């Protein structure tokens, strides 16, 4: 078995600005590493245990309890640990919530929001109730711009637009229709106000754990709306009935997500997380605004706390910036291929030291190349 034994290198971790899968808290990685051969007292790795075992029952229960405590999720909501990524929710939401003859309102504030709307239109009538596409999605619509359908089945919004680096500054008031929120890139980045939401979903791979897990928080009133033709694996009601285990769930991703939730509780919960995230974002936006050399791409009032997007005077300089930053241990700063430029994703687990390192690098790069 020596074939599998890796030589032990000194561990060197770079600052990882990737938009997802993204950096995880180091104590979480260390714990996962420790538990990988055998969970304490169990004698088996978490990768090897049955999803129906008492051990996994406890892992799942604890993750749900921690999430409920952290995000203040009341008993009126179910917490589901699903698969298929946020993209599957683009389909599951309309499959379960869009009635025959009903209308769903979609706000289109970026490419993911647009994909969600296009997917929903396969299942029923979609009204684009607001979009800033003709402004290259550089801002979030104001509440006054929303053209809502009276009696809509639900209203969908993407709380943080990962590619363009915008974020809804506040949850809009939308009347009685339930709000459905794709919070893939900002769930748990600050305290969550669920009171106006019917359903919130997020892929775990940015703020909560490894890829393969999708978290859904759904109001009890919404889980039994799906029509008979919806496959069992894609019904919220079935997932609820089987405690997220209608079929085999992503046990490892759930276990690591559980560790991340524990870490969040230990550092002081979402209020503390929100304060740290705000400090990191302010530091970086201040560095961008201090000079003409860097230019933020999102309009100020719509700026994201999680994904900071900016440009340099030329594409040539942007390439050089990315190359030199990578050499300096600042990885993953290239903007999304559809928009170019630079993007620093600074999710929950991204350390403040890393933002300071980037700010120093930016000043030095401007001094030498500007
Ligand atoms: N929504 C948003 C806001 C995203 O950022 C992403 C992925 N980056 C998705 C949806 C799609 O997520 P997944 O790859 O988990 O399907």
mmCIF file of N, CA, C and O in Angstrom, residues 2-91:
data_model
loop_
_atom_site.group_PDB
_atom_site.id
_atom_site.type_symbol
_atom_site.label_atom_id
_atom_site.label_comp_id
_atom_site.label_asym_id
_atom_site.label_seq_id
_atom_site.Cartn_x
_atom_site.Cartn_y
_atom_site.Cartn_z
ATOM 1 N N UNK A 2 2.189 1.070 0.010
ATOM 2 C CA UNK A 2 3.033 2.260 0.069
ATOM 3 C C UNK A 2 2.836 3.196 -1.115
ATOM 4 O O UNK A 2 3.140 4.369 -1.045
ATOM 5 N N UNK A 3 2.322 2.592 -2.197
ATOM 6 C CA UNK A 3 2.037 3.368 -3.396
ATOM 7 C C UNK A 3 1.216 4.621 -3.051
ATOM 8 O O UNK A 3 1.376 5.676 -3.634
ATOM 9 N N UNK A 4 0.292 4.471 -2.091
ATOM 10 C CA UNK A 4 -0.597 5.572 -1.755
ATOM 11 C C UNK A 4 -0.001 6.557 -0.761
ATOM 12 O O UNK A 4 -0.592 7.590 -0.490
ATOM 13 N N UNK A 5 1.116 6.169 -0.174
ATOM 14 C CA UNK A 5 1.669 7.068 0.853
ATOM 15 C C UNK A 5 2.374 8.246 0.191
ATOM 16 O O UNK A 5 3.284 8.077 -0.602
ATOM 17 N N UNK A 6 1.937 9.429 0.541
ATOM 18 C CA UNK A 6 2.512 10.630 -0.065
ATOM 19 C C UNK A 6 3.711 11.087 0.758
ATOM 20 O O UNK A 6 3.697 10.973 1.980
ATOM 21 N N UNK A 7 4.755 11.614 0.082
ATOM 22 C CA UNK A 7 5.838 12.194 0.867
ATOM 23 C C UNK A 7 5.295 13.391 1.660
ATOM 24 O O UNK A 7 4.362 14.062 1.228
ATOM 25 N N UNK A 8 5.842 13.636 2.818
ATOM 26 C CA UNK A 8 5.330 14.746 3.645
ATOM 27 C C UNK A 8 6.067 16.028 3.270
ATOM 28 O O UNK A 8 7.265 16.162 3.494
ATOM 29 N N UNK A 9 5.356 16.948 2.663
ATOM 30 C CA UNK A 9 5.941 18.250 2.327
ATOM 31 C C UNK A 9 5.575 19.235 3.425
ATOM 32 O O UNK A 9 4.525 19.088 4.045
ATOM 33 N N UNK A 10 6.404 20.254 3.621
ATOM 34 C CA UNK A 10 5.944 21.296 4.547
ATOM 35 C C UNK A 10 4.687 21.927 3.952
ATOM 36 O O UNK A 10 4.616 22.143 2.739
ATOM 37 N N UNK A 11 3.682 22.168 4.785
ATOM 38 C CA UNK A 11 2.413 22.671 4.241
ATOM 39 C C UNK A 11 2.508 24.158 3.968
ATOM 40 O O UNK A 11 2.888 24.941 4.833
ATOM 41 N N UNK A 12 2.168 24.531 2.735
ATOM 42 C CA UNK A 12 2.193 25.939 2.367
ATOM 43 C C UNK A 12 0.830 26.271 1.780
ATOM 44 O O UNK A 12 0.428 25.679 0.782
ATOM 45 N N UNK A 13 0.108 27.174 2.428
ATOM 46 C CA UNK A 13 -1.203 27.554 1.899
ATOM 47 C C UNK A 13 -1.160 28.990 1.389
ATOM 48 O O UNK A 13 -0.657 29.872 2.076
ATOM 49 N N UNK A 14 -1.703 29.173 0.174
ATOM 50 C CA UNK A 14 -1.736 30.526 -0.388
ATOM 51 C C UNK A 14 -3.021 31.219 0.076
ATOM 52 O O UNK A 14 -3.887 30.585 0.667
ATOM 53 N N UNK A 15 -3.149 32.520 -0.191
ATOM 54 C CA UNK A 15 -4.424 33.192 0.014
ATOM 55 C C UNK A 15 -5.291 32.883 -1.206
ATOM 56 O O UNK A 15 -4.929 33.226 -2.328
ATOM 57 N N UNK A 16 -6.419 32.232 -0.957
ATOM 58 C CA UNK A 16 -7.250 31.708 -2.038
ATOM 59 C C UNK A 16 -8.489 32.593 -2.234
ATOM 60 O O UNK A 16 -9.420 32.540 -1.440
ATOM 61 N N UNK A 17 -8.457 33.386 -3.324
ATOM 62 C CA UNK A 17 -9.565 34.313 -3.613
ATOM 63 C C UNK A 17 -10.601 33.690 -4.549
ATOM 64 O O UNK A 17 -11.395 34.399 -5.145
ATOM 65 N N UNK A 18 -10.594 32.373 -4.700
ATOM 66 C CA UNK A 18 -11.492 31.712 -5.645
ATOM 67 C C UNK A 18 -12.964 31.953 -5.284
ATOM 68 O O UNK A 18 -13.344 31.970 -4.113
ATOM 69 N N UNK A 19 -13.780 32.060 -6.359
ATOM 70 C CA UNK A 19 -15.215 32.336 -6.157
ATOM 71 C C UNK A 19 -15.992 31.075 -5.783
ATOM 72 O O UNK A 19 -17.170 31.135 -5.481
ATOM 73 N N UNK A 20 -15.363 29.932 -5.818
ATOM 74 C CA UNK A 20 -15.998 28.695 -5.365
ATOM 75 C C UNK A 20 -15.780 27.554 -6.332
ATOM 76 O O UNK A 20 -15.860 27.792 -7.532
ATOM 77 N N UNK A 21 -15.503 26.361 -5.795
ATOM 78 C CA UNK A 21 -15.240 26.072 -4.403
ATOM 79 C C UNK A 21 -14.191 27.020 -3.836
ATOM 80 O O UNK A 21 -13.253 27.392 -4.533
ATOM 81 N N UNK A 22 -14.383 27.365 -2.588
ATOM 82 C CA UNK A 22 -13.600 28.460 -2.013
ATOM 83 C C UNK A 22 -12.900 28.018 -0.737
ATOM 84 O O UNK A 22 -13.063 26.890 -0.278
ATOM 85 N N UNK A 23 -12.136 28.951 -0.198
ATOM 86 C CA UNK A 23 -11.351 28.681 1.007
ATOM 87 C C UNK A 23 -12.266 28.224 2.165
ATOM 88 O O UNK A 23 -13.383 28.715 2.316
ATOM 89 N N UNK A 24 -11.758 27.271 2.924
ATOM 90 C CA UNK A 24 -12.464 26.799 4.123
ATOM 91 C C UNK A 24 -11.658 27.198 5.359
ATOM 92 O O UNK A 24 -10.436 27.381 5.254
ATOM 93 N N UNK A 25 -12.292 27.303 6.509
ATOM 94 C CA UNK A 25 -11.534 27.672 7.716
ATOM 95 C C UNK A 25 -10.479 26.595 8.018
ATOM 96 O O UNK A 25 -10.774 25.397 7.966
ATOM 97 N N UNK A 26 -9.278 27.022 8.352
ATOM 98 C CA UNK A 26 -8.207 26.049 8.618
ATOM 99 C C UNK A 26 -8.546 25.068 9.746
ATOM 100 O O UNK A 26 -8.278 23.873 9.602
ATOM 101 N N UNK A 27 -9.151 25.527 10.852
ATOM 102 C CA UNK A 27 -9.485 24.546 11.892
ATOM 103 C C UNK A 27 -10.438 23.457 11.384
ATOM 104 O O UNK A 27 -10.386 22.314 11.823
ATOM 105 N N UNK A 28 -11.291 23.818 10.424
ATOM 106 C CA UNK A 28 -12.211 22.834 9.841
ATOM 107 C C UNK A 28 -11.428 21.798 9.028
ATOM 108 O O UNK A 28 -11.641 20.588 9.151
ATOM 109 N N UNK A 29 -10.481 22.263 8.228
ATOM 110 C CA UNK A 29 -9.678 21.332 7.419
ATOM 111 C C UNK A 29 -8.866 20.407 8.326
ATOM 112 O O UNK A 29 -8.747 19.206 8.069
ATOM 113 N N UNK A 30 -8.328 20.989 9.400
ATOM 114 C CA UNK A 30 -7.524 20.169 10.313
ATOM 115 C C UNK A 30 -8.378 19.096 10.978
ATOM 116 O O UNK A 30 -7.971 17.941 11.089
ATOM 117 N N UNK A 31 -9.579 19.487 11.386
ATOM 118 C CA UNK A 31 -10.473 18.505 12.027
ATOM 119 C C UNK A 31 -10.856 17.410 11.029
ATOM 120 O O UNK A 31 -10.849 16.218 11.366
ATOM 121 N N UNK A 32 -11.163 17.820 9.793
ATOM 122 C CA UNK A 32 -11.556 16.835 8.770
ATOM 123 C C UNK A 32 -10.394 15.875 8.502
ATOM 124 O O UNK A 32 -10.589 14.669 8.365
ATOM 125 N N UNK A 33 -9.194 16.434 8.476
ATOM 126 C CA UNK A 33 -8.010 15.598 8.233
ATOM 127 C C UNK A 33 -7.867 14.564 9.356
ATOM 128 O O UNK A 33 -7.643 13.387 9.106
ATOM 129 N N UNK A 34 -8.049 15.056 10.573
ATOM 130 C CA UNK A 34 -7.910 14.176 11.731
ATOM 131 C C UNK A 34 -8.966 13.058 11.720
ATOM 132 O O UNK A 34 -8.677 11.930 12.072
ATOM 133 N N UNK A 35 -10.184 13.409 11.293
ATOM 134 C CA UNK A 35 -11.281 12.431 11.334
ATOM 135 C C UNK A 35 -11.317 11.539 10.102
ATOM 136 O O UNK A 35 -12.171 10.664 10.007
ATOM 137 N N UNK A 36 -10.397 11.784 9.171
ATOM 138 C CA UNK A 36 -10.519 11.077 7.895
ATOM 139 C C UNK A 36 -10.213 9.578 8.010
ATOM 140 O O UNK A 36 -10.810 8.765 7.312
ATOM 141 N N UNK A 37 -9.319 9.223 8.869
ATOM 142 C CA UNK A 37 -9.044 7.795 9.040
ATOM 143 C C UNK A 37 -10.078 7.151 9.953
ATOM 144 O O UNK A 37 -10.536 6.048 9.693
ATOM 145 N N UNK A 38 -10.423 7.859 11.016
ATOM 146 C CA UNK A 38 -11.431 7.297 11.922
ATOM 147 C C UNK A 38 -12.058 8.397 12.757
ATOM 148 O O UNK A 38 -11.353 9.190 13.376
ATOM 149 N N UNK A 39 -13.378 8.431 12.768
ATOM 150 C CA UNK A 39 -14.078 9.366 13.657
ATOM 151 C C UNK A 39 -13.820 8.917 15.094
ATOM 152 O O UNK A 39 -13.815 7.710 15.372
ATOM 153 N N UNK A 40 -13.589 9.869 16.014
ATOM 154 C CA UNK A 40 -13.277 9.482 17.381
ATOM 155 C C UNK A 40 -14.308 8.499 17.951
ATOM 156 O O UNK A 40 -15.514 8.754 17.887
ATOM 157 N N UNK A 41 -13.807 7.370 18.420
ATOM 158 C CA UNK A 41 -14.673 6.375 19.064
ATOM 159 C C UNK A 41 -15.468 5.509 18.102
ATOM 160 O O UNK A 41 -16.206 4.617 18.508
ATOM 161 N N UNK A 42 -15.341 5.744 16.804
ATOM 162 C CA UNK A 42 -16.161 5.013 15.833
ATOM 163 C C UNK A 42 -15.316 3.989 15.048
ATOM 164 O O UNK A 42 -15.794 2.934 14.654
ATOM 165 N N UNK A 43 -14.046 4.337 14.812
ATOM 166 C CA UNK A 43 -13.170 3.400 14.112
ATOM 167 C C UNK A 43 -13.384 3.356 12.609
ATOM 168 O O UNK A 43 -12.864 2.486 11.923
ATOM 169 N N UNK A 44 -14.163 4.297 12.093
ATOM 170 C CA UNK A 44 -14.388 4.381 10.634
ATOM 171 C C UNK A 44 -14.361 5.842 10.213
ATOM 172 O O UNK A 44 -14.744 6.716 11.005
ATOM 173 N N UNK A 45 -13.946 6.055 8.990
ATOM 174 C CA UNK A 45 -13.966 7.416 8.457
ATOM 175 C C UNK A 45 -15.400 7.839 8.189
ATOM 176 O O UNK A 45 -16.272 7.001 7.915
ATOM 177 N N UNK A 46 -15.622 9.131 8.178
ATOM 178 C CA UNK A 46 -16.947 9.649 7.831
ATOM 179 C C UNK A 46 -17.302 9.286 6.379
ATOM 180 O O UNK A 46 -18.470 9.233 6.007
ATOM 181 N N UNK A 47 -16.279 8.998 5.585
ATOM 182 C CA UNK A 47 -16.521 8.607 4.193
ATOM 183 C C UNK A 47 -17.044 7.181 4.091
ATOM 184 O O UNK A 47 -17.474 6.740 3.038
ATOM 185 N N UNK A 48 -16.959 6.449 5.192
ATOM 186 C CA UNK A 48 -17.276 5.014 5.134
ATOM 187 C C UNK A 48 -18.530 4.629 5.905
ATOM 188 O O UNK A 48 -18.918 3.472 5.886
ATOM 189 N N UNK A 49 -19.127 5.611 6.601
ATOM 190 C CA UNK A 49 -20.263 5.225 7.446
ATOM 191 C C UNK A 49 -21.569 5.292 6.665
ATOM 192 O O UNK A 49 -21.697 6.057 5.712
ATOM 193 N N UNK A 50 -22.518 4.514 7.105
ATOM 194 C CA UNK A 50 -23.827 4.525 6.453
ATOM 195 C C UNK A 50 -24.557 5.832 6.761
ATOM 196 O O UNK A 50 -24.491 6.341 7.887
ATOM 197 N N UNK A 51 -25.283 6.302 5.775
ATOM 198 C CA UNK A 51 -26.077 7.515 5.996
ATOM 199 C C UNK A 51 -27.293 7.222 6.876
ATOM 200 O O UNK A 51 -28.007 8.128 7.262
ATOM 201 N N UNK A 52 -27.525 5.939 7.150
ATOM 202 C CA UNK A 52 -28.643 5.578 8.048
ATOM 203 C C UNK A 52 -28.133 5.213 9.453
ATOM 204 O O UNK A 52 -28.892 4.762 10.275
ATOM 205 N N UNK A 53 -26.813 5.372 9.665
ATOM 206 C CA UNK A 53 -26.262 4.990 10.965
ATOM 207 C C UNK A 53 -26.582 6.043 12.026
ATOM 208 O O UNK A 53 -26.861 7.209 11.705
ATOM 209 N N UNK A 54 -26.490 5.619 13.277
ATOM 210 C CA UNK A 54 -26.728 6.547 14.393
ATOM 211 C C UNK A 54 -25.680 7.665 14.361
ATOM 212 O O UNK A 54 -25.976 8.827 14.667
ATOM 213 N N UNK A 55 -24.455 7.306 13.963
ATOM 214 C CA UNK A 55 -23.385 8.316 13.905
ATOM 215 C C UNK A 55 -23.780 9.425 12.924
ATOM 216 O O UNK A 55 -23.657 10.615 13.232
ATOM 217 N N UNK A 56 -24.251 9.034 11.771
ATOM 218 C CA UNK A 56 -24.618 10.064 10.800
ATOM 219 C C UNK A 56 -25.892 10.807 11.219
ATOM 220 O O UNK A 56 -26.010 12.013 10.984
ATOM 221 N N UNK A 57 -26.814 10.096 11.869
ATOM 222 C CA UNK A 57 -28.009 10.788 12.410
ATOM 223 C C UNK A 57 -27.559 11.992 13.234
ATOM 224 O O UNK A 57 -28.098 13.088 13.112
ATOM 225 N N UNK A 58 -26.548 11.742 14.071
ATOM 226 C CA UNK A 58 -26.093 12.802 14.980
ATOM 227 C C UNK A 58 -25.426 13.933 14.214
ATOM 228 O O UNK A 58 -25.608 15.103 14.536
ATOM 229 N N UNK A 59 -24.617 13.573 13.210
ATOM 230 C CA UNK A 59 -23.928 14.605 12.409
ATOM 231 C C UNK A 59 -24.964 15.522 11.746
ATOM 232 O O UNK A 59 -24.871 16.750 11.780
ATOM 233 N N UNK A 60 -25.979 14.891 11.155
ATOM 234 C CA UNK A 60 -27.010 15.654 10.446
ATOM 235 C C UNK A 60 -27.833 16.512 11.421
ATOM 236 O O UNK A 60 -28.077 17.699 11.165
ATOM 237 N N UNK A 61 -28.226 15.891 12.517
ATOM 238 C CA UNK A 61 -29.026 16.621 13.515
ATOM 239 C C UNK A 61 -28.265 17.836 14.055
ATOM 240 O O UNK A 61 -28.805 18.919 14.193
ATOM 241 N N UNK A 62 -26.972 17.614 14.354
ATOM 242 C CA UNK A 62 -26.166 18.700 14.917
ATOM 243 C C UNK A 62 -26.012 19.838 13.900
ATOM 244 O O UNK A 62 -26.095 21.019 14.254
ATOM 245 N N UNK A 63 -25.797 19.468 12.625
ATOM 246 C CA UNK A 63 -25.649 20.502 11.587
ATOM 247 C C UNK A 63 -26.927 21.334 11.509
ATOM 248 O O UNK A 63 -26.886 22.570 11.443
ATOM 249 N N UNK A 64 -28.062 20.649 11.541
ATOM 250 C CA UNK A 64 -29.329 21.391 11.456
ATOM 251 C C UNK A 64 -29.526 22.282 12.678
ATOM 252 O O UNK A 64 -29.914 23.451 12.552
ATOM 253 N N UNK A 65 -29.228 21.737 13.855
ATOM 254 C CA UNK A 65 -29.392 22.536 15.088
ATOM 255 C C UNK A 65 -28.493 23.767 15.044
ATOM 256 O O UNK A 65 -28.919 24.879 15.371
ATOM 257 N N UNK A 66 -27.242 23.574 14.633
ATOM 258 C CA UNK A 66 -26.308 24.704 14.587
ATOM 259 C C UNK A 66 -26.767 25.753 13.570
ATOM 260 O O UNK A 66 -26.682 26.953 13.821
ATOM 261 N N UNK A 67 -27.250 25.281 12.429
ATOM 262 C CA UNK A 67 -27.734 26.235 11.433
ATOM 263 C C UNK A 67 -28.934 27.024 11.973
ATOM 264 O O UNK A 67 -29.005 28.247 11.831
ATOM 265 N N UNK A 68 -29.847 26.317 12.599
ATOM 266 C CA UNK A 68 -31.038 26.993 13.149
ATOM 267 C C UNK A 68 -30.642 28.036 14.191
ATOM 268 O O UNK A 68 -31.189 29.134 14.224
ATOM 269 N N UNK A 69 -29.660 27.684 15.027
ATOM 270 C CA UNK A 69 -29.239 28.624 16.066
ATOM 271 C C UNK A 69 -28.540 29.825 15.437
ATOM 272 O O UNK A 69 -28.844 30.975 15.754
ATOM 273 N N UNK A 70 -27.613 29.538 14.546
ATOM 274 C CA UNK A 70 -26.827 30.616 13.926
ATOM 275 C C UNK A 70 -27.695 31.605 13.175
ATOM 276 O O UNK A 70 -27.539 32.819 13.306
ATOM 277 N N UNK A 71 -28.578 31.056 12.337
ATOM 278 C CA UNK A 71 -29.335 31.924 11.421
ATOM 279 C C UNK A 71 -30.730 32.223 11.949
ATOM 280 O O UNK A 71 -31.532 32.830 11.244
ATOM 281 N N UNK A 72 -31.001 31.786 13.183
ATOM 282 C CA UNK A 72 -32.283 32.040 13.808
ATOM 283 C C UNK A 72 -33.439 31.524 12.935
ATOM 284 O O UNK A 72 -34.366 32.260 12.600
ATOM 285 N N UNK A 73 -33.353 30.267 12.568
ATOM 286 C CA UNK A 73 -34.370 29.651 11.706
ATOM 287 C C UNK A 73 -35.444 29.021 12.599
ATOM 288 O O UNK A 73 -35.143 28.114 13.371
ATOM 289 N N UNK A 74 -36.662 29.512 12.468
ATOM 290 C CA UNK A 74 -37.722 29.042 13.379
ATOM 291 C C UNK A 74 -38.277 27.696 12.922
ATOM 292 O O UNK A 74 -37.981 27.210 11.830
ATOM 293 N N UNK A 75 -39.144 27.141 13.745
ATOM 294 C CA UNK A 75 -39.773 25.850 13.432
ATOM 295 C C UNK A 75 -40.741 25.967 12.246
ATOM 296 O O UNK A 75 -41.227 24.959 11.745
ATOM 297 N N UNK A 76 -41.015 27.189 11.804
ATOM 298 C CA UNK A 76 -41.885 27.334 10.625
ATOM 299 C C UNK A 76 -41.172 26.961 9.331
ATOM 300 O O UNK A 76 -41.784 26.917 8.273
ATOM 301 N N UNK A 77 -39.872 26.751 9.431
ATOM 302 C CA UNK A 77 -39.095 26.423 8.228
ATOM 303 C C UNK A 77 -38.466 25.039 8.355
ATOM 304 O O UNK A 77 -38.038 24.640 9.436
ATOM 305 N N UNK A 78 -38.393 24.347 7.227
ATOM 306 C CA UNK A 78 -37.617 23.105 7.157
ATOM 307 C C UNK A 78 -36.217 23.445 6.678
ATOM 308 O O UNK A 78 -36.034 24.348 5.854
ATOM 309 N N UNK A 79 -35.233 22.682 7.154
ATOM 310 C CA UNK A 79 -33.859 22.817 6.657
ATOM 311 C C UNK A 79 -33.545 21.535 5.906
ATOM 312 O O UNK A 79 -33.659 20.442 6.472
ATOM 313 N N UNK A 80 -33.179 21.665 4.644
ATOM 314 C CA UNK A 80 -32.919 20.476 3.817
ATOM 315 C C UNK A 80 -31.485 20.474 3.319
ATOM 316 O O UNK A 80 -30.954 21.516 2.905
ATOM 317 N N UNK A 81 -30.874 19.306 3.341
ATOM 318 C CA UNK A 81 -29.509 19.133 2.840
ATOM 319 C C UNK A 81 -29.624 18.330 1.542
ATOM 320 O O UNK A 81 -29.803 17.111 1.576
ATOM 321 N N UNK A 82 -29.551 19.012 0.416
ATOM 322 C CA UNK A 82 -29.831 18.367 -0.876
ATOM 323 C C UNK A 82 -28.580 18.324 -1.747
ATOM 324 O O UNK A 82 -27.486 18.686 -1.312
ATOM 325 N N UNK A 83 -28.772 17.865 -2.986
ATOM 326 C CA UNK A 83 -27.651 17.779 -3.932
ATOM 327 C C UNK A 83 -28.018 18.530 -5.221
ATOM 328 O O UNK A 83 -29.067 19.119 -5.321
ATOM 329 N N UNK A 84 -27.128 18.474 -6.192
ATOM 330 C CA UNK A 84 -27.458 19.043 -7.501
ATOM 331 C C UNK A 84 -27.046 20.502 -7.658
ATOM 332 O O UNK A 84 -27.238 21.096 -8.714
ATOM 333 N N UNK A 85 -26.473 21.091 -6.621
ATOM 334 C CA UNK A 85 -26.000 22.467 -6.729
ATOM 335 C C UNK A 85 -27.153 23.457 -6.752
ATOM 336 O O UNK A 85 -28.330 23.078 -6.815
ATOM 337 N N UNK A 86 -26.803 24.732 -6.720
ATOM 338 C CA UNK A 86 -27.822 25.773 -6.794
ATOM 339 C C UNK A 86 -28.556 25.680 -8.130
ATOM 340 O O UNK A 86 -29.741 25.997 -8.223
ATOM 341 N N UNK A 87 -27.850 25.198 -9.157
ATOM 342 C CA UNK A 87 -28.473 25.114 -10.485
ATOM 343 C C UNK A 87 -29.683 24.188 -10.489
ATOM 344 O O UNK A 87 -30.642 24.429 -11.224
ATOM 345 N N UNK A 88 -29.645 23.127 -9.689
ATOM 346 C CA UNK A 88 -30.824 22.260 -9.649
ATOM 347 C C UNK A 88 -32.002 22.995 -8.997
ATOM 348 O O UNK A 88 -33.156 22.757 -9.346
ATOM 349 N N UNK A 89 -31.685 23.903 -8.083
ATOM 350 C CA UNK A 89 -32.765 24.698 -7.481
ATOM 351 C C UNK A 89 -33.426 25.611 -8.514
ATOM 352 O O UNK A 89 -34.599 25.965 -8.376
ATOM 353 N N UNK A 90 -32.659 26.015 -9.536
ATOM 354 C CA UNK A 90 -33.273 26.821 -10.611
ATOM 355 C C UNK A 90 -34.479 26.063 -11.195
ATOM 356 O O UNK A 90 -35.445 26.670 -11.631
ATOM 357 N N UNK A 91 -34.362 24.705 -11.216
ATOM 358 C CA UNK A 91 -35.470 23.891 -11.732
ATOM 359 C C UNK A 91 -36.436 23.478 -10.613
ATOM 360 O O UNK A 91 -37.650 23.516 -10.790
#
